[in-house]
Coordinates of C-alpha atoms in Angstrom, one line a residue:
X1 CA -33.8 -3.3 -17.9
X2 CA -31.0 -1.3 -19.4
X3 CA -30.8 2.6 -20.6
X4 CA -28.3 4.1 -23.1
X5 CA -27.2 7.5 -23.6
X6 CA -26.5 8.4 -26.7
X7 CA -23.4 11.5 -26.2
X8 CA -23.9 14.6 -28.2
X9 CA -20.6 14.8 -30.5
X10 CA -20.4 18.6 -28.7
X11 CA -19.7 17.5 -25.2
X12 CA -17.2 18.1 -22.9
X13 CA -15.4 15.1 -21.7
X14 CA -14.4 16.6 -18.5
X15 CA -18.4 16.4 -17.9
X16 CA -19.7 13.7 -19.1
X17 CA -20.1 12.2 -15.9
X18 CA -23.1 14.8 -15.1
X19 CA -24.7 14.1 -18.5
X20 CA -24.6 10.8 -17.9
X21 CA -26.3 11.2 -14.4
X22 CA -28.5 13.8 -15.6
X23 CA -29.6 12.0 -18.8
X24 CA -30.0 8.8 -16.0
X25 CA -32.0 10.7 -13.8
X26 CA -34.4 11.9 -16.4
X27 CA -35.3 8.3 -17.7
X28 CA -35.0 6.4 -14.6
X29 CA -36.2 8.9 -11.8
X30 CA -33.2 8.3 -9.9
X31 CA -29.9 10.2 -9.1
X32 CA -27.4 7.2 -8.9
X33 CA -26.2 5.6 -12.0
X34 CA -24.4 2.2 -12.6
X35 CA -22.1 2.8 -15.8
X36 CA -20.0 0.4 -17.1
X37 CA -17.1 0.3 -19.3
X38 CA -17.1 -2.6 -22.0
X39 CA -14.3 -3.4 -24.2
X40 CA -14.5 -5.1 -27.4
X41 CA -13.1 -5.4 -30.7
X42 CA -10.5 -2.8 -29.8
X43 CA -12.9 0.0 -28.9
X44 CA -14.4 1.1 -25.1
X45 CA -18.7 1.8 -24.9
X46 CA -20.1 3.2 -22.0
X47 CA -23.9 2.6 -21.2
X48 CA -26.0 2.7 -18.1
X49 CA -27.2 -0.6 -16.6
X50 CA -30.0 -1.2 -14.1
X51 CA -29.0 -3.8 -11.5
X52 CA -29.0 -3.2 -7.8
X53 CA -27.1 -6.5 -6.9
X54 CA -23.7 -5.4 -9.0
X55 CA -23.8 -1.5 -8.8
X56 CA -21.0 -0.3 -10.0
X57 CA -19.4 3.4 -9.7
X58 CA -17.6 4.1 -12.5
X59 CA -16.1 7.6 -13.3
X60 CA -14.2 7.9 -17.0
X61 CA -12.3 11.1 -17.4
X62 CA -11.5 11.1 -21.2
X63 CA -8.9 13.4 -23.0
X64 CA -9.8 15.7 -26.5
X65 CA -9.0 12.4 -28.2
X66 CA -11.2 10.0 -27.2
X67 CA -9.1 7.9 -25.3
X68 CA -10.0 7.0 -21.5
X69 CA -7.6 7.5 -19.0
X70 CA -9.1 6.5 -15.5
X71 CA -11.0 4.7 -14.3
X72 CA -12.6 3.8 -11.1
X73 CA -14.6 1.1 -9.7
X74 CA -16.3 -0.4 -6.2
X75 CA -19.0 -2.6 -5.4
X76 CA -21.8 -1.7 -3.2
X77 CA -21.6 -5.1 -1.1
X78 CA -17.6 -4.1 0.4
X79 CA -18.8 -0.3 0.7
X80 CA -21.9 -1.2 3.1
X81 CA -19.5 -4.1 5.1
X82 CA -16.9 -1.2 5.4
X83 CA -18.9 1.4 7.1
X84 CA -21.1 -1.0 9.1
X85 CA -18.9 -3.6 10.4
X86 CA -15.1 -3.1 9.6
X87 CA -12.3 -1.1 11.1
X88 CA -12.2 2.6 10.1
X89 CA -8.4 1.7 8.4
X90 CA -8.0 1.8 4.5
X91 CA -4.8 0.6 2.9
X92 CA -3.7 1.9 -0.3
X93 CA -0.7 0.8 -2.8
X94 CA -0.7 0.9 -6.5
X95 CA 0.8 -1.6 -9.3
X96 CA 1.8 -1.4 -12.6
X97 CA -0.3 -3.1 -15.7
X98 CA 2.2 -4.9 -18.2
X99 CA -0.2 -6.2 -20.9
X100 CA -0.9 -4.5 -24.1
X101 CA -1.9 -1.2 -23.0
X102 CA 0.5 0.1 -19.9
X103 CA -0.8 2.0 -16.9
X104 CA -1.4 1.7 -13.2
X105 CA -4.0 -0.2 -11.1
X106 CA -4.9 1.9 -8.4
X107 CA -6.4 -0.2 -4.8
X108 CA -7.7 0.5 -1.3
X109 CA -8.4 -2.0 0.9
X110 CA -9.7 -3.1 4.4
X111 CA -9.4 -5.4 6.9
X112 CA -12.2 -7.5 8.6
X113 CA -12.6 -8.6 12.0
X114 CA -10.6 -11.8 11.4
X115 CA -7.6 -9.8 10.1
X116 CA -8.6 -10.8 6.4
X117 CA -8.4 -8.2 3.4
X118 CA -11.3 -7.3 1.8
X119 CA -10.8 -4.8 -1.4
X120 CA -12.8 -1.6 -0.8
X121 CA -12.0 0.1 -4.4
X122 CA -10.0 -0.1 -7.8
X123 CA -8.7 1.9 -10.3
X124 CA -7.0 2.3 -13.5
X125 CA -5.2 5.4 -14.6
X126 CA -2.0 6.2 -17.3
X127 CA 0.6 6.8 -13.9
X128 CA 0.9 7.2 -10.4
X129 CA 0.3 11.0 -10.2
X130 CA -1.8 13.6 -7.7
X131 CA -4.1 13.7 -10.1
X132 CA -4.9 10.5 -10.4
X133 CA -5.2 9.4 -6.6
X134 CA -7.2 12.7 -5.8
X135 CA -9.8 11.2 -8.3
X136 CA -9.9 7.8 -6.7
X137 CA -9.7 8.6 -2.9
X138 CA -12.3 12.0 -4.0
X139 CA -14.9 9.1 -5.3
X140 CA -14.1 6.8 -2.4
X141 CA -14.9 9.3 -0.3
X142 CA -18.1 10.1 -2.5
X143 CA -18.9 5.6 -1.4
X144 CA -18.3 5.9 2.2
X145 CA -19.0 9.5 3.0
X146 CA -17.4 10.6 6.3
X147 CA -16.3 8.0 8.6
X148 CA -15.5 9.1 11.9
X149 CA -11.9 8.0 12.9
X150 CA -10.7 7.1 9.5
X151 CA -6.7 6.3 9.5
X152 CA -5.1 5.8 6.0
X153 CA -1.7 4.0 5.5
X154 CA 0.4 3.6 2.7
X155 CA 4.0 4.6 1.3
X156 CA 6.0 7.5 1.4
X157 CA 4.8 8.3 -3.2
X158 CA 4.0 12.5 -3.1
X159 CA 1.0 11.8 -5.2
X160 CA -0.5 9.7 -2.1
X161 CA 0.6 12.6 0.0
X162 CA -0.7 15.2 -2.2
X163 CA -4.6 13.1 -2.5
X164 CA -4.8 12.6 1.1
X165 CA -3.7 15.7 2.0
X166 CA -6.5 17.1 -0.4
X167 CA -9.8 14.7 0.1
X168 CA -8.7 13.3 3.5
X169 CA -7.5 16.2 5.1
X170 CA -9.0 15.9 8.4
X171 CA -8.0 11.7 9.0
X172 CA -4.8 10.3 10.2
X173 CA -2.3 9.6 7.1
X174 CA 0.1 7.5 8.3
X175 CA 3.5 5.7 6.7
X176 CA 4.6 2.2 5.8
X177 CA 7.3 1.1 8.3
X178 CA 8.2 -1.6 5.6
X179 CA 9.0 1.1 3.0
X180 CA 10.0 3.7 5.7
X181 CA 13.3 1.0 7.0
X182 CA 13.9 0.5 3.1
X183 CA 14.2 4.0 2.2
X184 CA 16.3 5.1 5.5
X185 CA 18.6 1.4 4.4
X186 CA 18.2 -0.1 7.6
X187 CA 20.7 -3.2 7.4
X188 CA 21.4 -6.0 9.8
X189 CA 19.4 -7.8 12.5
X190 CA 19.9 -5.3 15.6
X191 CA 19.9 -1.9 13.7
X192 CA 16.5 -3.5 12.3
X193 CA 14.9 -5.2 15.3
X194 CA 16.1 -1.5 16.9
X195 CA 13.9 0.0 14.2
X196 CA 11.0 -2.3 14.6
X197 CA 10.7 -2.2 18.8
X198 CA 10.2 1.8 18.1
X199 CA 7.8 1.4 15.7
X200 CA 6.0 -1.1 18.3
X201 CA 6.6 1.0 21.3
X202 CA 3.5 1.9 23.0
X203 CA 4.7 4.6 25.6
X204 CA 7.5 7.7 24.9
X205 CA 9.9 6.1 27.5
X206 CA 10.2 2.9 25.2
X207 CA 10.6 4.6 22.2
X208 CA 12.8 7.1 23.1
X209 CA 15.0 4.1 24.7
X210 CA 15.3 2.3 21.4
X211 CA 15.8 5.4 19.4
X212 CA 18.5 6.2 21.0
X213 CA 20.4 2.7 20.6
X214 CA 19.4 3.1 17.6
X215 CA 20.8 7.0 17.1
X216 CA 24.0 5.1 18.0
X217 CA 24.3 2.9 15.3
X218 CA 22.6 4.4 12.3
X219 CA 22.6 8.7 13.0
X220 CA 21.7 9.6 9.3
X221 CA 18.8 7.0 9.3
X222 CA 17.3 8.6 12.7
X223 CA 18.0 12.1 11.1
X224 CA 15.9 10.8 8.2
X225 CA 13.4 9.4 10.6
X226 CA 13.0 12.7 12.3
X227 CA 12.8 14.7 8.8
X228 CA 10.0 12.4 8.2
X229 CA 8.4 12.7 11.6
X230 CA 7.8 10.1 14.3
X231 CA 4.1 10.7 13.8
X232 CA 3.5 9.5 10.8
X233 CA 5.0 6.2 11.7
X234 CA 5.4 5.6 15.3
X235 CA 3.0 4.1 17.8
X236 CA 3.9 6.6 20.3
X237 CA 3.7 10.0 18.7
X238 CA 0.5 8.7 16.5
X239 CA -2.1 11.4 17.3
X240 CA -4.8 9.2 16.0
X241 CA -5.7 5.7 16.3
X242 CA -3.9 4.0 13.2
X243 CA -5.4 0.1 14.3
X244 CA -1.6 -1.4 15.2
X245 CA -1.1 -1.5 11.7
X246 CA 2.4 -0.2 10.9
X247 CA 2.5 -1.3 7.0
X248 CA 1.2 -1.5 3.7
X249 CA 1.7 -5.2 3.4
X250 CA -2.5 -6.2 3.1
X251 CA -2.3 -3.9 -0.3
X252 CA 1.0 -5.4 -1.2
X253 CA -0.8 -8.8 -0.6
X254 CA -3.8 -7.7 -3.0
X255 CA -0.8 -6.8 -6.0
X256 CA 1.1 -10.1 -5.3
X257 CA -2.3 -12.1 -6.3
X258 CA -3.0 -9.9 -9.5
X259 CA 0.6 -10.3 -10.7
X260 CA -0.3 -12.0 -13.5
X261 CA -3.8 -10.5 -13.9
X262 CA -2.4 -7.2 -14.5
X263 CA -1.5 -9.0 -18.2
X264 CA -5.0 -9.1 -19.4
X265 CA -7.1 -6.1 -20.6
X266 CA -8.2 -3.6 -18.2
X267 CA -12.0 -5.1 -17.8
X268 CA -10.7 -8.3 -17.6
X269 CA -8.8 -7.3 -14.5
X270 CA -11.8 -5.2 -13.1
X271 CA -14.0 -8.6 -13.6
X272 CA -11.1 -10.5 -11.8
X273 CA -11.3 -8.5 -8.9
X274 CA -15.3 -9.2 -8.9
X275 CA -15.1 -12.8 -8.9
X276 CA -12.4 -12.8 -6.0
X277 CA -15.1 -10.9 -4.0
X278 CA -17.9 -13.0 -4.9
X279 CA -15.9 -16.4 -4.4
X280 CA -14.4 -15.0 -0.8
X281 CA -17.8 -13.9 0.1
X282 CA -19.3 -17.1 -1.0
X283 CA -16.4 -19.1 1.3
X284 CA -16.7 -17.2 4.4
X285 CA -20.5 -16.8 4.3
X286 CA -20.9 -20.1 5.0
X287 CA -18.1 -20.6 7.5
X288 CA -19.2 -18.2 9.9
X289 CA -22.7 -18.3 9.2
X290 CA -23.5 -20.9 12.7
X291 CA -20.6 -18.8 14.5
X292 CA -21.8 -17.7 18.4
X293 CA -22.8 -14.5 18.7
X294 CA -20.6 -11.8 20.5
X295 CA -17.6 -14.2 20.6
X296 CA -14.5 -13.2 19.3
X297 CA -13.2 -14.3 16.1
X298 CA -10.2 -16.4 15.4
X299 CA -7.7 -14.2 15.3
X300 CA -8.4 -11.9 18.0
X301 CA -9.1 -14.8 20.5
X302 CA -5.7 -15.8 19.6
X303 CA -4.6 -12.8 20.4
X304 CA -6.1 -12.4 24.0
X305 CA -5.5 -15.6 24.9
X306 CA -1.6 -14.8 24.4
X307 CA -1.9 -11.6 26.5
X308 CA -3.8 -14.2 28.9
X309 CA -1.2 -17.0 29.4
X310 CA 1.5 -13.8 29.7
X311 CA -0.4 -12.2 32.1
X312 CA -1.1 -15.1 34.8
X313 CA 1.7 -13.8 37.4
X314 CA 0.6 -10.2 37.2
X315 CA -0.7 -8.9 40.8
X316 CA -3.8 -6.6 40.9
X317 CA -4.5 -4.3 43.1
X318 CA -8.1 -2.4 43.2
X319 CA -8.5 1.4 43.5
X320 CA -12.1 1.3 43.2
X321 CA -13.9 -2.3 43.1
X322 CA -15.2 -2.5 39.5
X323 CA -13.6 0.6 38.1
X324 CA -10.2 1.3 38.3
X325 CA -7.4 -1.2 39.2
X326 CA -3.7 -1.0 39.4
X327 CA -1.9 -3.8 37.7
X328 CA 2.0 -4.7 38.1
X329 CA 3.8 -6.2 35.6
X330 CA 7.3 -7.7 35.6
X331 CA 8.5 -4.4 34.7
X332 CA 6.1 -1.3 35.3
X333 CA 3.3 -0.7 36.7
X334 CA 0.2 0.4 35.0
X335 CA -3.5 1.5 35.8
X336 CA -6.6 0.2 34.8
X337 CA -9.9 2.2 34.0
X338 CA -13.3 0.5 33.0
X339 CA -15.1 3.4 32.7
X340 CA -13.0 5.4 30.4
X341 CA -12.1 2.1 28.6
X342 CA -8.6 2.8 29.1
X343 CA -5.0 1.7 30.4
X344 CA -1.8 3.4 30.9
X345 CA 0.0 1.1 28.4
X346 CA -2.3 2.4 25.7
X347 CA -2.4 -0.9 23.6
X348 CA -6.3 -1.4 24.6
X349 CA -6.6 1.8 23.1
X350 CA -4.7 1.6 20.1
X351 CA -5.2 -2.4 19.5
X352 CA -9.1 -2.0 20.7
X353 CA -8.7 -5.7 21.7
X354 CA -8.0 -6.2 25.9
X355 CA -4.2 -5.9 26.7
X356 CA -2.7 -7.9 29.6
X357 CA -3.2 -5.4 32.5
X358 CA -7.1 -5.7 31.2
X359 CA -7.0 -9.7 31.7
X360 CA -5.2 -9.9 34.6
X361 CA -8.3 -7.7 36.4
X362 CA -11.1 -10.0 34.6
X363 CA -8.8 -13.1 36.0
X364 CA -8.4 -11.7 39.5
X365 CA -12.5 -10.5 39.8
X366 CA -13.4 -14.2 38.2
X367 CA -14.7 -13.9 34.7
X368 CA -14.6 -16.5 32.5
X369 CA -13.4 -14.1 29.4
X370 CA -12.6 -10.5 28.4
X371 CA -14.6 -10.4 25.3
X372 CA -17.1 -7.8 26.4
X373 CA -14.0 -5.0 26.5
X374 CA -13.2 -5.9 23.0
X375 CA -14.5 -3.4 20.4
X376 CA -17.2 -5.0 18.1
X377 CA -14.9 -5.4 15.4
X378 CA -13.7 -8.1 16.5
X379 CA -16.8 -10.1 17.0
X380 CA -18.3 -12.9 15.3
X381 CA -21.2 -11.2 15.3
X382 CA -19.5 -8.1 13.0
X383 CA -17.7 -11.2 11.0
X384 CA -21.1 -12.7 9.9
X385 CA -22.4 -9.4 8.8
X386 CA -19.5 -8.6 7.2
X387 CA -20.2 -11.2 4.2
X388 CA -24.0 -11.1 4.7
X389 CA -24.6 -9.6 1.3
X390 CA -23.7 -11.3 -1.7
X391 CA -22.2 -10.3 -4.8
X392 CA -23.7 -11.2 -8.0
X393 CA -21.7 -12.1 -11.4
X394 CA -22.6 -9.7 -14.6
X395 CA -24.9 -10.7 -17.2
X396 CA -23.5 -12.7 -19.8
X397 CA -22.1 -10.1 -22.8
X398 CA -24.5 -12.3 -25.3
X399 CA -27.4 -10.9 -23.4
X400 CA -26.1 -7.1 -23.4
X401 CA -28.3 -4.8 -25.5
X402 CA -26.6 -2.8 -27.8
X403 CA -28.3 -0.4 -29.7
X404 CA -25.2 -0.2 -32.5
X405 CA -24.9 3.6 -31.8
X406 CA -22.9 3.8 -28.3
X407 CA -19.8 6.3 -28.0
X408 CA -16.6 4.8 -28.7
X409 CA -13.4 5.4 -26.6
X410 CA -10.2 4.4 -28.0
X411 CA -7.4 2.3 -25.7
X412 CA -5.7 4.5 -23.4
X413 CA -2.1 5.5 -24.7
X414 CA 0.6 6.3 -22.7
X415 CA 1.8 9.8 -22.4
X416 CA 4.3 8.8 -20.2
X417 CA 6.5 6.1 -20.3
X418 CA 6.4 3.3 -17.3
X419 CA 9.6 3.7 -14.8
X420 CA 12.1 1.0 -15.2
X421 CA 13.6 -0.8 -17.9
X422 CA 10.8 -2.8 -20.0
X423 CA 11.2 -6.8 -20.1
X424 CA 12.6 -7.9 -23.7
X425 CA 11.3 -11.0 -23.5
X426 CA 11.8 -11.7 -26.9
X427 CA 15.3 -10.6 -27.7
X428 CA 18.2 -12.8 -30.1
X429 CA 20.4 -14.8 -27.9
X430 CA 24.0 -13.5 -28.4
X431 CA 26.6 -15.3 -30.2
X432 CA 27.7 -18.9 -28.9
X433 CA 24.9 -18.5 -26.1
X434 CA 23.3 -21.4 -24.9
X435 CA 20.1 -21.4 -23.8
X436 CA 19.1 -22.3 -20.4
X437 CA 17.3 -24.8 -19.4
X438 CA 14.7 -24.6 -16.3
X439 CA 14.4 -27.6 -13.9
X440 CA 12.7 -28.0 -10.5
X441 CA 14.9 -28.2 -7.6
X442 CA 12.4 -30.8 -6.0
X443 CA 11.5 -33.6 -8.5
X444 CA 14.0 -32.6 -11.1
X445 CA 11.5 -32.2 -14.0
X446 CA 11.8 -29.7 -16.3
X447 CA 8.5 -29.0 -17.3
X448 CA 7.8 -26.7 -14.4
X449 CA 9.9 -24.8 -11.7
X450 CA 10.3 -25.3 -7.5
X451 CA 7.5 -22.7 -7.0
X452 CA 4.8 -24.9 -9.4
X453 CA 6.2 -28.3 -8.1
X454 CA 2.9 -30.5 -6.8
X455 CA 4.7 -33.5 -6.2
X456 CA 4.0 -34.4 -2.6
X457 CA 6.3 -33.7 0.4
X458 CA 8.0 -37.0 2.8
X459 CA 6.6 -37.7 6.1
X460 CA 8.1 -38.5 9.3
X461 CA 8.5 -41.8 11.1
X462 CA 5.3 -40.4 12.9
X463 CA 3.2 -39.6 9.9
X464 CA 3.9 -35.6 10.7
X465 CA 5.7 -33.3 8.4
X466 CA 9.5 -32.6 9.6
X467 CA 8.7 -29.0 10.9
X468 CA 10.7 -27.2 13.8
X469 CA 9.5 -26.1 16.8
X470 CA 8.4 -22.3 15.2
X471 CA 6.8 -23.9 13.0
X472 CA 9.1 -23.8 10.0
X473 CA 10.2 -26.4 7.2
X474 CA 13.8 -27.7 8.5
X475 CA 16.0 -27.8 5.1
X476 CA 18.6 -30.3 6.7
X477 CA 18.0 -32.6 8.9
X478 CA 20.2 -34.4 11.8
X479 CA 20.2 -38.3 10.7
X480 CA 21.4 -41.9 11.3
X481 CA 22.5 -42.9 7.6
X482 CA 22.5 -46.8 7.2
X483 CA 23.9 -47.7 3.9
X484 CA 23.6 -51.5 3.2
X485 CA 27.3 -52.6 2.2
X486 CA 26.2 -56.5 1.2
X487 CA 24.4 -59.0 2.6
X488 CA 26.1 -62.5 4.4
X489 CA 24.6 -65.6 3.7
X490 CA 23.6 -65.2 7.8
X491 CA 21.5 -62.8 7.0
X492 CA 24.1 -60.1 8.8
X493 CA 24.0 -56.6 7.6
X494 CA 27.6 -54.7 7.7
X495 CA 26.1 -51.3 8.1
X496 CA 27.9 -48.0 8.5
X497 CA 26.5 -45.3 11.1
X498 CA 27.4 -42.0 11.0
X499 CA 25.0 -39.8 13.0
X500 CA 26.4 -37.0 12.6
X501 CA 25.8 -37.0 8.9
X502 CA 23.4 -34.0 7.5
X503 CA 21.7 -34.7 4.7
X504 CA 19.5 -31.7 2.7
X505 CA 15.7 -32.7 2.5
X506 CA 15.8 -31.7 -1.2
X507 CA 17.4 -34.6 -2.2
X508 CA 14.7 -37.1 -0.7
X509 CA 11.7 -35.0 -0.6
X510 CA 10.0 -37.2 -3.5
X511 CA 10.8 -40.7 -1.5
X512 CA 14.2 -41.9 -2.5
X513 CA 18.0 -40.9 -2.5
X514 CA 20.4 -41.2 -4.7
X515 CA 24.3 -41.6 -4.6
X516 CA 24.9 -39.0 -7.3
X517 CA 21.7 -36.5 -8.0
X518 CA 23.0 -34.4 -10.4
X519 CA 24.0 -37.9 -12.7
X520 CA 20.1 -38.9 -12.0
X521 CA 18.3 -40.2 -15.2
X522 CA 14.9 -39.7 -14.1
X523 CA 13.0 -41.4 -16.8
X524 CA 12.9 -45.0 -17.3
X525 CA 10.6 -48.0 -16.5
X526 CA 8.6 -48.1 -13.0
X527 CA 9.9 -50.0 -10.7
X528 CA 8.1 -52.7 -8.8
X529 CA 9.8 -51.8 -5.5
X530 CA 6.5 -50.0 -4.1
X531 CA 6.8 -48.1 -1.0
X532 CA 5.0 -46.4 1.7
X533 CA 3.9 -43.2 0.1
X534 CA 0.6 -41.8 -1.2
X535 CA -1.2 -44.4 -3.6
X536 CA -1.7 -41.4 -6.1
X537 CA 0.5 -42.3 -9.5
X538 CA 2.3 -45.4 -8.3
X539 CA 4.1 -47.4 -10.6
X540 CA 2.4 -45.3 -13.4
X541 CA 4.2 -42.4 -15.2
X542 CA 3.5 -39.1 -14.8
X543 CA 2.0 -37.0 -17.4
X544 CA 5.1 -35.3 -17.7
X545 CA 6.9 -38.3 -18.9
X546 CA 9.2 -38.6 -15.2
X547 CA 8.7 -41.6 -13.3
X548 CA 9.6 -41.2 -9.6
X549 CA 9.3 -44.6 -9.0
X550 CA 12.2 -45.6 -10.9
X551 CA 15.4 -45.5 -10.9
X552 CA 18.9 -46.3 -13.1
X553 CA 20.2 -50.0 -12.2
X554 CA 23.9 -48.4 -12.5
X555 CA 23.1 -46.2 -9.8
X556 CA 22.7 -47.7 -6.0
X557 CA 19.5 -46.8 -4.9
X558 CA 18.7 -45.9 -1.5
X559 CA 15.0 -46.1 0.2
X560 CA 13.8 -43.9 2.8
X561 CA 13.3 -46.7 5.3
X562 CA 17.2 -47.0 5.3
X563 CA 17.4 -44.0 6.8
X564 CA 16.0 -43.3 10.6
X565 CA 14.9 -39.4 11.6
X566 CA 16.0 -38.3 15.0
X567 CA 13.2 -36.2 16.3
X568 CA 15.6 -33.3 18.1
X569 CA 13.7 -30.3 17.5
X570 CA 14.9 -28.6 20.2

């Protein structure tokens, strides 16, 4: 059932939301109104939808010219999941719209117990201003209410600082250490190492030790860090709990995910967020539906397991049995108080997971695990509850009831031009300018680039991908190259062995190595020499006209079987 509100001509658009809620209250007998903004034929329409499963909070502030300027959307499922089962942590960021109608996409995300990102709220406005952020945070506060221990992480944009001081003045607002590092122009491996060690230090003594070394190398940067305030970015001086999150990379990841979707109209962008949540909720619900109760999530269990291994040789001495213990590690001595759920290293309190000293005490007392000392956010019980609800799609637009007299809102107009040089993709080429053709660096195809290449990677002799010990793919590998020169009648082969030769893996990622890769002609007839690779596409030309199983007869081909890999991954 749908209730349509007809707006009078003389209504003030500043009181639009209050007027609509009043009409819906009289029509449905409810105070909570579901307001939907639809876009069609170059105009925007405002109507009311009675759907409890897909509950939208949308707030429009229109100017005198009936042009939409601000939009806020949040779904009930994610709001209830955030309040009941997730850490009280919100990471916010903004990204520019790239479509016909410019603007800024505001975003607020949270993190579940398995360190997975969940968008909580999003909005669209003309620019990243204090008024826009204040509106989004104020509407977000109406949705989540008062959350004890709430922490907000963002960059140091002045509009965000102003909005947080206005709306969440009683909560902690921390700065992103990554943005702060770039603003202070900290370059060099040693300098960045000292900076991140200072950010991650739990004790004041460790923080001051690293800052002293950093001050000797970058005094101007340290002065700027002092002006920002150590309490805004360091763990040691943080007056509240920022739950071990130092950056706003989670919101940046969602912005990177929507980099192409931000070119489409606003309503399609909002529908993309809804569909993204629908897919994530469905997949993760099925993944954790049979998860045991009271166990830690995979991410939290991995963290605790590493601390267990790290503390296996630490000495434990009792002060009060089953209450207070002294743990001596390789560097310091710390006190673990189970009654207060505190450790003097402060890692247990700030992360919510047992630190190495707690793990050492649990091992000395003969406990099989220390899951009981982790906060409930990291249990699989809360993880299952996070994705318990379902996110339903919107009904088909053809089934919407449109009386034809809905108020028309004009598309948004940019009052202020976006910062930065606009990208001109249809410029006229200069005189004598030759077009640059893009070519894939892996397979040589001109129809795509290396980032979009879907050709299979080679496998080593043991059937595994050639990765190094840290899990990163090696770009160069030392191999023994055996080049067949000529076979004599006695079936003897003369070879040239050069075990120290290094060959870039890009030259054989598709199954063959050529003497001159640059002069390779990729087009030809399929080869009958089928070798041991995936059976998909063998002996057949690909859809792009490239045949990876053929080579020109004028060049000397080399096969992967002619090379022997050395398994030296030290």
